[in-house]
């Protein structure tokens, strides 16, 4: 009788544990990251970083967690942390769209133009129609005084998005700066 009672008690405890486990499930990495995105959109980057960090702790290979946490770090001007996250991301998935473009932008912000160019080139190798990578690489070339290469990238960007008045204007300004007035007027 005592054995049956002990077996029933153990069975009851096991069932109770299973029920409690089901009703008290912990948030998934995806849920933490989605909540963190809401914090980021409202400008609360400290809470966003915490949410992304929790998501990454649950799933250390969560690509979106690293990408969006890097973005939050950029908003806080914590550029080295952003580079670290984006570097982990490209190790996890070397073809994650925008990873190289974002890291290139951070490198450019820190004045590391050679590293920025390498990242923009990597992004364009993976995604040859990535408009932002062409824009950003053109700015780096322009800063380095490589105006012809900058103009080539802006021209490529215009082929991808022929409705962008901004690209026409910037390219027109570059033509004006190198005294190619007829070409500048065509872009204006």
XYZ file of C-alpha atoms in Angstrom, residues 23-147:
125
model
C 2.037 27.406 -18.070
C 5.229 29.178 -17.013
C 7.248 28.996 -20.188
C 10.104 31.443 -20.582
C 10.262 33.878 -23.497
C 12.144 32.682 -26.557
C 15.091 34.492 -28.106
C 12.748 35.700 -30.844
C 10.335 37.165 -28.282
C 13.134 39.033 -26.486
C 14.395 40.423 -29.777
C 10.933 41.529 -30.885
C 10.416 43.324 -27.568
C 13.856 44.909 -27.878
C 12.932 46.237 -31.338
C 9.956 48.013 -29.767
C 12.245 49.616 -27.188
C 14.661 50.672 -29.945
C 11.865 52.180 -32.043
C 10.804 54.275 -29.056
C 14.394 55.448 -28.517
C 15.025 53.429 -25.364
C 18.313 51.932 -26.491
C 19.458 50.787 -23.041
C 16.430 48.514 -22.693
C 16.768 47.465 -26.326
C 20.368 46.381 -25.760
C 19.296 44.378 -22.707
C 16.552 42.661 -24.697
C 18.879 41.802 -27.559
C 21.441 40.548 -25.058
C 18.884 38.238 -23.417
C 17.900 36.939 -26.837
C 21.535 36.274 -27.721
C 22.093 34.487 -24.403
C 19.200 32.158 -25.183
C 20.343 31.638 -28.763
C 24.023 32.597 -29.281
C 23.644 32.144 -33.059
C 20.703 34.509 -33.398
C 21.735 36.677 -36.321
C 19.058 39.336 -35.842
C 20.033 39.757 -32.210
C 23.578 40.733 -33.152
C 22.481 42.935 -36.053
C 19.911 44.925 -34.132
C 22.005 45.168 -30.978
C 24.794 46.618 -33.147
C 22.307 49.181 -34.450
C 21.326 50.098 -30.892
C 25.006 50.448 -29.998
C 25.435 52.802 -32.969
C 22.569 54.932 -31.684
C 24.431 55.159 -28.361
C 27.735 55.964 -30.147
C 29.238 52.712 -28.802
C 30.874 52.001 -32.116
C 33.436 49.445 -30.970
C 30.652 47.319 -29.455
C 28.731 47.619 -32.719
C 31.761 46.450 -34.694
C 32.196 43.503 -32.315
C 28.575 42.398 -32.790
C 28.704 42.803 -36.557
C 31.960 40.847 -36.664
C 30.332 37.969 -34.777
C 27.380 38.187 -37.158
C 29.491 37.857 -40.307
C 31.238 34.848 -38.763
C 27.859 33.215 -38.107
C 26.494 34.155 -41.535
C 28.873 35.793 -44.032
C 25.927 36.551 -46.328
C 23.640 38.310 -43.824
C 22.285 41.204 -45.856
C 23.357 44.639 -44.612
C 25.892 43.278 -42.085
C 28.886 44.456 -44.083
C 27.193 47.710 -45.071
C 26.403 48.514 -41.448
C 29.883 47.599 -40.236
C 31.388 49.581 -43.121
C 29.386 52.604 -42.019
C 30.679 52.225 -38.465
C 34.248 51.936 -39.721
C 33.718 55.042 -41.855
C 32.340 56.898 -38.833
C 35.515 55.999 -36.936
C 37.687 57.197 -39.848
C 38.752 53.666 -40.832
C 38.165 54.113 -44.540
C 40.185 51.071 -45.657
C 38.105 48.766 -43.456
C 34.925 50.484 -44.624
C 35.843 49.901 -48.279
C 36.556 46.225 -47.611
C 33.143 45.805 -46.022
C 31.290 47.648 -48.792
C 33.090 45.487 -51.345
C 32.061 42.344 -49.435
C 28.430 43.488 -49.308
C 28.417 44.201 -53.038
C 30.005 40.838 -53.762
C 27.123 39.149 -51.917
C 24.412 41.597 -53.047
C 25.420 43.391 -56.263
C 22.283 45.557 -56.256
C 22.648 46.844 -52.689
C 21.920 50.540 -53.086
C 23.142 51.645 -49.647
C 26.507 49.946 -50.166
C 27.020 51.901 -53.400
C 26.035 55.190 -51.723
C 28.307 54.621 -48.781
C 31.259 53.398 -50.806
C 30.908 56.437 -53.055
C 31.196 58.709 -50.019
C 34.333 56.911 -48.888
C 35.853 57.252 -52.348
C 34.900 60.916 -52.366
C 36.534 61.474 -48.977
C 39.688 59.803 -50.279
C 39.691 62.075 -53.343
C 38.854 59.201 -55.707
C 36.137 61.147 -57.464
